[in-house]
Amino acid sequence: MHNHDLPPAQRGAGADQVLAGYLRKQAGDFLRGLRLHGESGADTHGAAEAARTLRRAGHRIRGTLHTFRPLLDPAWADQLRAELAWVSGVLAEEHACTARLARLLDALARLSGTQPVPAARTRSGGAGTAGPTEGSRAAGSPAEDGPTEGSRPAGSRAAGSRVGRGPAPEEAAAAPAAGRRGGLTVGGARAGALLERQLTLGRTRAHSAALQALGSSRFHAVADAVALLASEVPLAGTAAAPGAALAAHAEIAERRLHDAVTALPLARAARPYNAEALVHGLATASAGEAQDAPWHQVRHLLRLHAYAQEVLHAGCGTGPGRRLTTAGRTLDRHRDAAEAAAAAAAAARTPRIAPATAYALGVLHADQRHEVEAARFAFQRAWQEAPRGPDGPRDEHALAAP
């Protein structure tokens, strides 16, 4: 990205003006989320929305401090970035447990054939053409817009097969869970009850940890630092450079993203159902993490690139870049499916569970790893849509955060 590529509204502004204005806005959003969280009281929906606002603003501040660190006071930027990472991690865990449980229970209902199947569906946040019909992935390739909610082939219903054994430890909780999900077969119902117990416990612990963190002196120090940021941004002497200095640092973030994408096995991901994402199966967590880590890193770098573009185009009113927004959403689904598969594998390693329960969890794990594969396929399709520049594909419009 060069100076002539900057938005007209930014070409005459100094890097300090643009950067400080963006950081002040994000700091204001963070403080607004903090106020809404304090006012939410027993309103769980309001508290969740406030936490989401806090996380979104915190992510943008962290990304900006990382990409444009040479233009800021480095010691201050590093300290605030680390503290915001702590806040984000604490606030994200409860939401992650809730979303993971819903995803796994929906998948169990779908695999057991008890979930109503709508004719067509679009992903949340998507626009335009409706997604593939439910069940279409059993016969064809993964949809371009990511994993579908469609049912698997009929053979997958073996997940709920019965085994003539006595009640397993989780059987007592299975009956109410089965009633809520339309009478799942025994293996699926027991698997759902086990997941519900484990992830609900995790969510409860995460909620307690978040409340404790929000009341701690450490969090109040972070809030004070962000409040100061809303009025004064500690800049380095070089921040008085022209706006082109921002473009130079944003280009570094863009190149890092392209380098990381180049290292991905996109040629294999371009073939639907190549089973690459199923390698390691129910192996140790470290093996699965090693396979997924490069994709998670690309997601992280794509977010940094998106935030850098937001800084460059702040106040210009440009819309999101469709290609990178789509790519970001597919990588979000990739992460969600990978983490859900890991949760299913962890539940399958619970001691003394019934064979039918273990089998249902194994089928569920494979289903989520297929969703990982579908997300990789969708990502490479979205990425190949990129317009070509002299240094490879690029999109220099302001982006909605993935």
XYZ file of C-alpha atoms in Angstrom:
402
model
C 0.000 0.000 0.000
C 1.419 3.358 -1.003
C 0.591 6.977 -0.202
C -1.540 7.395 -3.308
C -3.636 4.424 -2.142
C -4.707 6.231 1.040
C -8.288 7.494 1.205
C -8.492 11.144 0.119
C -9.711 12.175 3.592
C -6.530 10.774 5.166
C -3.846 12.001 2.748
C -3.446 15.375 4.389
C -3.659 14.127 7.979
C -0.700 13.172 10.120
C -0.279 9.668 11.422
C -0.730 10.929 14.980
C -4.121 12.465 14.195
C -5.509 9.403 12.462
C -4.157 6.904 14.996
C -5.209 8.919 18.034
C -8.700 9.454 16.654
C -9.222 5.743 16.046
C -7.897 4.718 19.459
C -10.075 7.304 21.222
C -13.159 5.940 19.489
C -12.360 2.365 20.499
C -11.594 3.451 24.049
C -14.994 5.145 24.167
C -16.671 1.936 22.996
C -14.798 -0.051 25.665
C -15.937 2.328 28.406
C -19.505 2.228 27.082
C -19.454 -1.576 27.262
C -18.135 -1.383 30.802
C -20.943 0.972 31.814
C -23.578 -1.252 30.177
C -22.163 -4.284 31.961
C -22.446 -2.526 35.297
C -26.052 -1.537 34.534
C -27.135 -4.985 33.270
C -27.691 -6.434 36.746
C -29.611 -9.715 36.446
C -30.187 -9.201 32.705
C -28.013 -12.003 31.313
C -28.627 -10.987 27.701
C -27.612 -7.416 28.443
C -24.513 -8.583 30.278
C -23.544 -10.804 27.333
C -23.965 -7.933 24.871
C -21.928 -5.632 27.104
C -19.160 -8.245 27.351
C -19.203 -8.567 23.575
C -18.789 -4.797 23.225
C -15.875 -4.903 25.651
C -14.215 -7.720 23.720
C -14.701 -6.094 20.325
C -13.259 -2.775 21.442
C -10.457 -4.499 23.321
C -9.537 -6.552 20.238
C -9.331 -3.439 18.095
C -7.218 -1.540 20.598
C -4.865 -4.512 20.962
C -4.570 -4.989 17.205
C -3.861 -1.302 16.667
C -1.248 -1.218 19.413
C 0.435 -4.238 17.812
C 0.467 -3.053 14.192
C 1.341 0.589 14.847
C 3.591 0.032 17.858
C 6.522 2.049 16.356
C 4.289 5.128 16.309
C 3.347 4.768 19.999
C 5.132 4.731 23.322
C 6.342 1.091 23.157
C 6.411 0.358 26.904
C 2.891 1.720 27.355
C 1.592 -0.109 24.263
C 3.052 -3.457 25.331
C 1.675 -3.179 28.865
C -1.843 -2.214 27.789
C -1.901 -4.852 25.063
C -1.012 -7.609 27.533
C -3.658 -6.478 30.017
C -6.339 -6.265 27.331
C -5.430 -9.794 26.233
C -6.072 -10.944 29.799
C -9.446 -9.159 29.907
C -10.474 -10.615 26.550
C -9.537 -14.139 27.593
C -11.488 -13.905 30.837
C -14.601 -12.501 29.162
C -14.541 -14.865 26.175
C -14.529 -18.179 28.030
C -18.134 -18.104 29.257
C -19.440 -17.227 25.798
C -17.261 -19.938 24.241
C -18.649 -22.640 26.556
C -22.227 -21.577 25.840
C -21.747 -21.509 22.062
C -19.828 -24.803 22.060
C -22.552 -26.606 24.004
C -25.279 -25.315 21.676
C -23.256 -26.338 18.623
C -22.618 -29.869 19.910
C -26.198 -30.493 21.044
C -27.537 -29.266 17.702
C -25.104 -31.552 15.896
C -26.156 -34.524 18.046
C -29.824 -33.856 17.275
C -29.030 -33.581 13.562
C -26.953 -36.759 13.518
C -29.692 -38.643 15.405
C -32.346 -37.511 12.950
C -34.464 -35.724 15.558
C -33.854 -32.134 14.457
C -36.406 -30.507 12.120
C -34.759 -29.836 8.768
C -35.657 -26.521 7.081
C -35.597 -26.282 3.296
C -32.783 -23.749 3.124
C -30.720 -21.617 5.446
C -28.395 -18.652 5.338
C -25.619 -18.084 7.822
C -26.055 -15.328 10.384
C -24.641 -12.103 9.085
C -24.750 -13.375 5.496
C -26.576 -11.640 2.713
C -27.831 -12.524 -0.714
C -28.349 -16.079 -1.863
C -29.657 -18.596 0.605
C -27.352 -21.360 1.689
C -27.528 -24.976 0.521
C -30.467 -27.092 1.507
C -30.203 -29.188 4.611
C -28.622 -32.537 3.924
C -26.941 -31.427 0.693
C -23.443 -32.033 2.035
C -24.056 -35.760 2.214
C -24.132 -35.871 -1.572
C -21.811 -33.065 -2.640
C -19.004 -30.747 -1.695
C -18.959 -28.361 1.257
C -20.796 -25.116 0.685
C -18.738 -22.083 -0.232
C -20.132 -20.139 2.687
C -18.881 -22.659 5.230
C -20.173 -25.723 7.044
C -23.873 -26.371 6.715
C -26.226 -27.636 9.349
C -27.426 -30.390 7.035
C -27.802 -33.947 8.166
C -25.163 -36.556 7.426
C -25.785 -39.781 5.497
C -28.195 -42.198 7.079
C -25.350 -44.373 8.289
C -24.368 -41.691 10.777
C -27.468 -42.468 12.797
C -25.621 -45.423 14.180
C -24.323 -42.928 16.718
C -27.437 -43.582 18.732
C -27.324 -47.393 18.682
C -28.327 -49.137 21.899
C -26.097 -51.440 23.873
C -27.566 -54.009 26.251
C -25.791 -52.830 29.384
C -26.784 -51.429 32.708
C -27.142 -47.691 33.260
C -23.962 -45.654 32.863
C -23.097 -42.887 35.342
C -24.522 -40.253 32.988
C -27.792 -42.119 32.274
C -29.762 -40.472 35.061
C -29.347 -37.053 33.457
C -30.025 -38.353 29.952
C -33.815 -38.607 30.247
C -34.606 -34.891 30.667
C -32.041 -34.029 28.002
C -33.670 -36.495 25.617
C -37.074 -34.979 26.263
C -35.843 -31.508 25.400
C -34.280 -32.710 22.155
C -37.175 -34.788 20.918
C -36.320 -38.233 22.233
C -32.763 -38.909 21.117
C -31.633 -42.516 21.006
C -29.793 -43.715 24.074
C -26.193 -43.187 22.915
C -26.872 -39.679 21.637
C -28.915 -38.748 24.704
C -26.212 -39.934 27.077
C -23.539 -38.122 25.055
C -25.613 -34.950 25.155
C -26.119 -35.231 28.907
C -22.399 -35.744 29.457
C -21.467 -32.760 27.280
C -24.118 -30.627 28.937
C -22.793 -31.453 32.382
C -19.147 -30.844 31.474
C -19.646 -27.638 29.480
C -22.188 -26.197 31.899
C -19.661 -26.700 34.671
C -17.046 -24.958 32.539
C -19.422 -22.097 31.813
C -20.254 -21.682 35.507
C -16.583 -21.548 36.427
C -15.904 -19.073 33.609
C -18.775 -16.863 34.777
C -17.414 -16.824 38.321
C -13.910 -16.063 37.049
C -15.238 -13.195 34.916
C -17.135 -11.652 37.833
C -14.074 -11.961 40.038
C -11.852 -10.418 37.370
C -14.214 -7.495 36.723
C -14.151 -6.644 40.419
C -10.377 -6.912 40.792
C -7.901 -4.082 41.192
C -6.127 -5.352 38.075
C -9.219 -4.809 35.930
C -9.817 -1.377 37.427
C -6.260 -0.453 36.471
C -6.980 -1.556 32.893
C -10.197 0.472 32.846
C -8.290 3.524 34.109
C -5.673 3.096 31.384
C -8.370 2.903 28.705
C -10.098 5.964 30.203
C -6.836 7.895 29.878
C -6.523 6.613 26.309
C -9.895 8.164 25.506
C -8.437 11.589 26.246
C -4.717 11.261 25.563
C -2.815 8.791 23.368
C 0.886 8.324 24.289
C 2.604 8.754 20.921
C 6.221 8.370 19.921
C 8.055 11.249 18.306
C 7.831 9.536 14.918
C 4.031 9.658 15.022
C 4.200 13.203 13.661
C 5.085 11.645 10.297
C 2.647 11.962 7.383
C -0.265 9.581 7.057
C 1.838 7.452 4.705
C 3.629 6.096 7.791
C 0.371 4.374 8.755
C 0.133 2.786 5.320
C 3.669 1.436 5.614
C 2.914 -0.374 8.873
C -0.437 -1.608 7.566
C 1.349 -3.076 4.560
C 3.619 -5.067 6.881
C 0.525 -6.581 8.522
C -0.873 -7.397 5.091
C 2.331 -9.103 3.955
C 2.447 -11.205 7.119
C -1.080 -12.375 6.379
C -0.235 -13.315 2.797
C 2.917 -15.153 3.905
C 0.904 -17.176 6.436
C -1.779 -18.009 3.860
C 0.902 -19.102 1.394
C 2.173 -21.605 3.980
C -1.276 -23.243 4.307
C -2.004 -26.469 2.399
C -4.563 -24.726 0.192
C -4.024 -27.181 -2.650
C -5.308 -30.017 -0.444
C -8.082 -27.838 0.996
C -9.287 -27.168 -2.574
C -10.427 -30.801 -2.872
C -13.726 -31.391 -1.032
C -13.668 -34.186 1.535
C -9.953 -34.860 1.266
C -9.960 -35.953 4.956
C -6.947 -33.777 5.762
C -8.763 -32.333 8.764
C -9.459 -35.831 10.093
C -5.783 -36.669 10.528
C -4.978 -37.581 14.140
C -8.643 -38.371 14.899
C -9.011 -38.819 18.639
C -5.267 -38.498 19.217
C -3.760 -36.313 21.902
C -4.776 -32.680 22.058
C -1.290 -31.531 21.090
C -1.482 -33.415 17.760
C -4.770 -31.770 16.804
C -3.594 -28.352 17.914
C -0.441 -28.698 15.838
C -2.530 -29.377 12.738
C -4.992 -26.515 13.342
C -2.480 -23.948 14.612
C -1.473 -22.525 11.188
C -5.123 -21.901 10.349
C -5.727 -20.206 13.692
C -2.655 -18.045 13.077
C -4.036 -16.954 9.704
C -7.297 -16.001 11.424
C -5.343 -13.888 13.929
C -3.319 -12.155 11.183
C -6.459 -11.531 9.135
C -8.001 -9.726 12.103
C -4.864 -7.588 12.484
C -5.025 -6.728 8.793
C -8.716 -5.848 9.127
C -8.101 -3.550 12.073
C -5.197 -1.854 10.283
C -7.489 -1.163 7.334
C -10.096 0.265 9.707
C -7.482 2.715 11.001
C -6.534 3.803 7.480
C -10.132 4.268 6.399
C -11.513 5.638 9.677
C -14.220 8.185 8.973
C -14.281 7.509 5.231
C -17.493 5.490 5.259
C -16.172 2.722 3.025
C -17.917 -0.603 3.286
C -16.371 -3.907 4.268
C -14.296 -5.892 1.816
C -16.535 -8.846 0.970
C -13.727 -11.283 0.229
C -11.832 -10.826 3.476
C -14.998 -10.598 5.502
C -16.110 -13.942 4.058
C -12.657 -15.433 4.643
C -12.730 -14.240 8.250
C -16.119 -15.828 8.870
C -15.003 -19.164 7.473
C -11.983 -19.102 9.781
C -14.291 -18.316 12.700
C -16.275 -21.438 11.806
C -13.020 -23.359 11.475
C -12.028 -22.396 15.022
C -15.484 -23.135 16.437
C -15.637 -26.566 14.816
C -12.082 -27.437 15.886
C -12.817 -26.497 19.497
C -16.122 -28.375 19.448
C -14.360 -31.465 18.118
C -11.800 -31.188 20.904
C -14.613 -30.978 23.478
C -16.251 -34.107 22.029
C -12.920 -35.955 22.103
C -12.319 -34.899 25.718
C -15.777 -36.138 26.702
C -15.111 -39.454 24.944
C -12.088 -39.951 27.194
C -14.271 -39.779 30.325
C -13.676 -42.960 32.375
C -16.337 -45.675 32.556
C -18.786 -44.312 30.000
C -21.056 -46.727 28.136
C -19.905 -47.961 24.705
C -22.937 -46.392 22.992
C -22.055 -43.037 24.557
C -18.435 -43.278 23.480
C -19.495 -44.225 19.959
C -21.897 -41.271 19.713
C -19.142 -38.927 20.862
C -16.774 -40.418 18.294
C -19.272 -39.814 15.489
C -19.820 -36.290 16.821
C -16.074 -35.675 16.825
C -15.805 -36.855 13.216
C -18.755 -34.643 12.256
C -17.064 -31.554 13.679
C -13.768 -32.419 12.011
C -15.699 -32.625 8.727
C -16.928 -29.105 9.520
C -13.283 -28.076 9.973
C -12.535 -29.496 6.538
C -15.536 -27.712 5.016
C -14.381 -24.399 6.503
C -10.924 -24.882 4.980
C -12.505 -25.589 1.623
C -14.660 -22.452 1.900
C -11.666 -20.350 2.952
C -9.553 -21.298 -0.042
C -12.504 -20.590 -2.346
C -12.978 -17.141 -0.787
C -9.264 -16.408 -0.872
C -8.929 -17.290 -4.561
C -11.427 -14.530 -5.368
C -8.823 -11.923 -4.406
C -7.877 -9.349 -7.049
C -4.241 -9.599 -7.958
C -1.770 -6.830 -7.201
C 1.962 -6.651 -7.949
C 2.689 -8.520 -4.707
C -0.208 -10.957 -4.739
C -3.871 -10.814 -3.766
C -4.937 -7.792 -1.794
C -8.027 -5.956 -0.708
C -7.465 -2.365 0.343
C -10.987 -1.378 1.309
C -12.072 -0.906 4.880
C -13.048 -4.219 6.394
C -15.634 -5.360 8.858
C -13.818 -7.298 11.566
C -13.986 -11.032 10.984
